Amino acid sequence: MIGAVCIEGPKECGKTWTASHHCRSEIYLGDSAEPFHIRKLTELILNRVLEEETQR
């Protein structure tokens, strides 16, 4: 199972620090250095979640 958290807020309010401080691992989706397959897998999972009638 893959778990994910969405942290929203204005720029420079500590979102990245908060996520990094409380997680065991992290993947930066906007980072072009991340392997393509990780970004593609995340995109597929996100599309599946958004297709569901009830958002989690």
XYZ file of C-alpha atoms in Angstrom:
56
model
C 0.000 0.000 0.000
C 1.216 3.480 -0.820
C 0.241 6.285 1.505
C 0.337 9.945 0.640
C -0.461 13.268 2.245
C -1.352 16.539 0.554
C -0.155 19.634 2.406
C -1.559 22.904 1.098
C -0.744 26.476 2.030
C 0.833 29.711 0.848
C 4.449 29.914 -0.297
C 7.146 29.781 2.355
C 4.897 28.813 5.279
C 6.779 25.601 6.156
C 4.957 22.926 4.127
C 8.126 21.212 2.880
C 9.827 21.349 6.276
C 6.730 19.961 8.012
C 6.443 17.074 5.564
C 10.173 16.280 5.711
C 10.199 16.426 9.500
C 7.316 13.961 9.938
C 7.903 11.407 7.168
C 10.010 8.267 6.833
C 10.676 8.827 3.130
C 9.932 11.500 0.584
C 9.618 11.912 -3.162
C 9.630 15.343 -4.773
C 7.319 15.075 -7.776
C 8.452 18.376 -9.234
C 12.094 17.276 -9.184
C 13.284 16.226 -12.638
C 15.987 14.103 -10.961
C 13.350 11.634 -9.730
C 13.100 8.497 -11.848
C 10.397 8.647 -14.513
C 8.680 5.472 -13.275
C 8.074 7.004 -9.832
C 6.441 10.087 -11.319
C 4.360 7.954 -13.712
C 3.195 5.597 -10.941
C 2.174 8.536 -8.780
C 0.286 10.083 -11.691
C -1.625 6.832 -12.265
C -2.525 6.520 -8.579
C -3.661 10.142 -8.433
C -5.855 9.701 -11.515
C -7.473 6.627 -9.930
C -8.195 8.489 -6.687
C -9.700 11.431 -8.562
C -12.002 9.094 -10.525
C -13.659 7.785 -7.342
C -17.013 9.269 -6.397
C -16.066 9.767 -2.749
C -12.832 11.593 -2.146
C -10.716 10.286 0.724
